[in-house]
Amino acid sequence: MLDLTENPKLVSTLITSAFSHIDIEHIVSNMIGLYFFGYNIGRIFGPEYLLRLFLAGAMGGSVF
């Protein structure tokens, strides 16, 4: 489990780690998936819901 008690500034890495990628294929495949999946989610539930879902996924992926 992630320990944020030593340095509370590490909270920002929970979100910024979602923007780091290994290589160009990784970021391209993520962008294509986000384009098709995100378009439908944003159209059905709205852009605010899509942003919240993305941030929750980014933070959840960083913790686990």
GROMACS .gro file of N, CA and C in nm:
model
  192
    1MET      N    1   0.084  -0.118   0.000
    1MET     CA    2   0.000   0.000   0.000
    1MET      C    3   0.089   0.124   0.000
    2LEU      N    4   0.040   0.227  -0.059
    2LEU     CA    5   0.115   0.352  -0.072
    2LEU      C    6   0.112   0.430   0.058
    3ASP      N    7   0.229   0.470   0.108
    3ASP     CA    8   0.238   0.546   0.233
    3ASP      C    9   0.265   0.692   0.201
    4LEU      N   10   0.166   0.777   0.223
    4LEU     CA   11   0.181   0.919   0.194
    4LEU      C   12   0.206   1.002   0.318
    5THR      N   13   0.229   0.937   0.433
    5THR     CA   14   0.246   1.012   0.556
    5THR      C   15   0.383   1.077   0.567
    6GLU      N   16   0.486   1.018   0.505
    6GLU     CA   17   0.620   1.076   0.513
    6GLU      C   18   0.631   1.206   0.436
    7ASN      N   19   0.577   1.209   0.316
    7ASN     CA   20   0.587   1.326   0.231
    7ASN      C   21   0.453   1.350   0.162
    8PRO      N   22   0.370   1.439   0.217
    8PRO     CA   23   0.238   1.462   0.159
    8PRO      C   24   0.243   1.519   0.017
    9LYS      N   25   0.359   1.569  -0.027
    9LYS     CA   26   0.370   1.620  -0.164
    9LYS      C   27   0.361   1.508  -0.266
   10LEU      N   28   0.377   1.384  -0.222
   10LEU     CA   29   0.368   1.270  -0.313
   10LEU      C   30   0.227   1.246  -0.365
   11VAL      N   31   0.129   1.313  -0.308
   11VAL     CA   32  -0.009   1.297  -0.354
   11VAL      C   33  -0.020   1.334  -0.501
   12SER      N   34   0.056   1.431  -0.546
   12SER     CA   35   0.049   1.472  -0.687
   12SER      C   36   0.094   1.362  -0.781
   13THR      N   37   0.180   1.272  -0.735
   13THR     CA   38   0.225   1.163  -0.822
   13THR      C   39   0.115   1.062  -0.850
   14LEU      N   40   0.010   1.062  -0.770
   14LEU     CA   41  -0.102   0.973  -0.796
   14LEU      C   42  -0.167   1.005  -0.930
   15ILE      N   43  -0.167   1.131  -0.969
   15ILE     CA   44  -0.228   1.172  -1.096
   15ILE      C   45  -0.124   1.182  -1.206
   16THR      N   46  -0.008   1.238  -1.178
   16THR     CA   47   0.092   1.260  -1.283
   16THR      C   48   0.149   1.129  -1.337
   17SER      N   49   0.143   1.022  -1.261
   17SER     CA   50   0.195   0.895  -1.311
   17SER      C   51   0.111   0.841  -1.426
   18ALA      N   52  -0.013   0.885  -1.438
   18ALA     CA   53  -0.099   0.842  -1.549
   18ALA      C   54  -0.051   0.897  -1.683
   19PHE      N   55   0.032   0.999  -1.681
   19PHE     CA   56   0.079   1.061  -1.804
   19PHE      C   57   0.218   1.013  -1.845
   20SER      N   58   0.278   0.922  -1.770
   20SER     CA   59   0.409   0.868  -1.808
   20SER      C   60   0.387   0.740  -1.889
   21HIS      N   61   0.465   0.725  -1.995
   21HIS     CA   62   0.450   0.609  -2.084
   21HIS      C   63   0.587   0.553  -2.119
   22ILE      N   64   0.589   0.426  -2.150
   22ILE     CA   65   0.714   0.357  -2.177
   22ILE      C   66   0.767   0.390  -2.316
   23ASP      N   67   0.682   0.383  -2.416
   23ASP     CA   68   0.725   0.408  -2.552
   23ASP      C   69   0.611   0.468  -2.634
   24ILE      N   70   0.637   0.497  -2.759
   24ILE     CA   71   0.538   0.565  -2.843
   24ILE      C   72   0.416   0.476  -2.869
   25GLU      N   73   0.437   0.345  -2.883
   25GLU     CA   74   0.323   0.256  -2.905
   25GLU      C   75   0.228   0.255  -2.785
   26HIS      N   76   0.286   0.265  -2.667
   26HIS     CA   77   0.207   0.266  -2.545
   26HIS      C   78   0.116   0.389  -2.540
   27ILE      N   79   0.171   0.505  -2.565
   27ILE     CA   80   0.090   0.627  -2.558
   27ILE      C   81  -0.011   0.633  -2.673
   28VAL      N   82   0.027   0.585  -2.792
   28VAL     CA   83  -0.066   0.586  -2.905
   28VAL      C   84  -0.183   0.492  -2.878
   29SER      N   85  -0.156   0.373  -2.827
   29SER     CA   86  -0.267   0.280  -2.798
   29SER      C   87  -0.357   0.334  -2.687
   30ASN      N   88  -0.299   0.400  -2.588
   30ASN     CA   89  -0.381   0.461  -2.483
   30ASN      C   90  -0.468   0.574  -2.537
   31MET      N   91  -0.412   0.655  -2.625
   31MET     CA   92  -0.489   0.766  -2.683
   31MET      C   93  -0.602   0.716  -2.773
   32ILE      N   94  -0.576   0.611  -2.850
   32ILE     CA   95  -0.681   0.554  -2.935
   32ILE      C   96  -0.793   0.496  -2.849
   33GLY      N   97  -0.756   0.422  -2.745
   33GLY     CA   98  -0.857   0.368  -2.654
   33GLY      C   99  -0.935   0.477  -2.584
   34LEU      N  100  -0.866   0.580  -2.539
   34LEU     CA  101  -0.934   0.691  -2.472
   34LEU      C  102  -1.026   0.765  -2.569
   35TYR      N  103  -0.985   0.778  -2.693
   35TYR     CA  104  -1.067   0.847  -2.792
   35TYR      C  105  -1.199   0.773  -2.814
   36PHE      N  106  -1.193   0.643  -2.839
   36PHE     CA  107  -1.316   0.568  -2.868
   36PHE      C  108  -1.398   0.542  -2.742
   37PHE      N  109  -1.334   0.500  -2.635
   37PHE     CA  110  -1.405   0.472  -2.511
   37PHE      C  111  -1.453   0.602  -2.447
   38GLY      N  112  -1.365   0.701  -2.442
   38GLY     CA  113  -1.398   0.828  -2.380
   38GLY      C  114  -1.506   0.905  -2.453
   39TYR      N  115  -1.507   0.895  -2.585
   39TYR     CA  116  -1.611   0.964  -2.662
   39TYR      C  117  -1.749   0.913  -2.623
   40ASN      N  118  -1.764   0.782  -2.616
   40ASN     CA  119  -1.895   0.725  -2.581
   40ASN      C  120  -1.933   0.755  -2.437
   41ILE      N  121  -1.840   0.744  -2.345
   41ILE     CA  122  -1.869   0.774  -2.204
   41ILE      C  123  -1.904   0.922  -2.189
   42GLY      N  124  -1.828   1.010  -2.254
   42GLY     CA  125  -1.856   1.153  -2.247
   42GLY      C  126  -1.989   1.190  -2.309
   43ARG      N  127  -2.025   1.123  -2.416
   43ARG     CA  128  -2.152   1.151  -2.483
   43ARG      C  129  -2.270   1.104  -2.398
   44ILE      N  130  -2.256   0.990  -2.334
   44ILE     CA  131  -2.366   0.934  -2.255
   44ILE      C  132  -2.378   1.001  -2.118
   45PHE      N  133  -2.266   1.016  -2.047
   45PHE     CA  134  -2.270   1.065  -1.909
   45PHE      C  135  -2.224   1.209  -1.892
   46GLY      N  136  -2.158   1.264  -1.992
   46GLY     CA  137  -2.109   1.401  -1.984
   46GLY      C  138  -1.959   1.408  -1.960
   47PRO      N  139  -1.899   1.521  -1.998
   47PRO     CA  140  -1.754   1.534  -1.985
   47PRO      C  141  -1.704   1.539  -1.841
   48GLU      N  142  -1.785   1.592  -1.751
   48GLU     CA  143  -1.743   1.598  -1.610
   48GLU      C  144  -1.730   1.457  -1.553
   49TYR      N  145  -1.823   1.370  -1.587
   49TYR     CA  146  -1.816   1.231  -1.541
   49TYR      C  147  -1.693   1.163  -1.600
   50LEU      N  148  -1.664   1.188  -1.727
   50LEU     CA  149  -1.547   1.128  -1.791
   50LEU      C  150  -1.418   1.172  -1.723
   51LEU      N  151  -1.408   1.300  -1.690
   51LEU     CA  152  -1.290   1.350  -1.620
   51LEU      C  153  -1.276   1.285  -1.483
   52ARG      N  154  -1.385   1.275  -1.410
   52ARG     CA  155  -1.381   1.212  -1.277
   52ARG      C  156  -1.342   1.065  -1.288
   53LEU      N  157  -1.395   0.997  -1.389
   53LEU     CA  158  -1.361   0.856  -1.410
   53LEU      C  159  -1.214   0.840  -1.444
   54PHE      N  160  -1.161   0.928  -1.529
   54PHE     CA  161  -1.020   0.923  -1.566
   54PHE      C  162  -0.931   0.946  -1.444
   55LEU      N  163  -0.962   1.048  -1.365
   55LEU     CA  164  -0.881   1.078  -1.247
   55LEU      C  165  -0.890   0.967  -1.142
   56ALA      N  166  -1.008   0.909  -1.125
   56ALA     CA  167  -1.022   0.798  -1.031
   56ALA      C  168  -0.941   0.678  -1.078
   57GLY      N  169  -0.943   0.652  -1.208
   57GLY     CA  170  -0.863   0.542  -1.263
   57GLY      C  171  -0.714   0.567  -1.249
   58ALA      N  172  -0.673   0.692  -1.271
   58ALA     CA  173  -0.531   0.728  -1.258
   58ALA      C  174  -0.485   0.710  -1.114
   59MET      N  175  -0.564   0.758  -1.020
   59MET     CA  176  -0.526   0.746  -0.879
   59MET      C  177  -0.533   0.601  -0.832
   60GLY      N  178  -0.636   0.529  -0.874
   60GLY     CA  179  -0.648   0.388  -0.836
   60GLY      C  180  -0.535   0.304  -0.893
   61GLY      N  181  -0.496   0.332  -1.017
   61GLY     CA  182  -0.385   0.260  -1.078
   61GLY      C  183  -0.252   0.288  -1.010
   62SER      N  184  -0.238   0.406  -0.953
   62SER     CA  185  -0.114   0.441  -0.883
   62SER      C  186  -0.106   0.375  -0.746
   63VAL      N  187  -0.217   0.357  -0.682
   63VAL     CA  188  -0.218   0.302  -0.546
   63VAL      C  189  -0.201   0.150  -0.549
   64PHE      N  190  -0.265   0.086  -0.644
   64PHE     CA  191  -0.262  -0.061  -0.646
   64PHE      C  192  -0.165  -0.110  -0.746
   0.00000   0.00000   0.00000
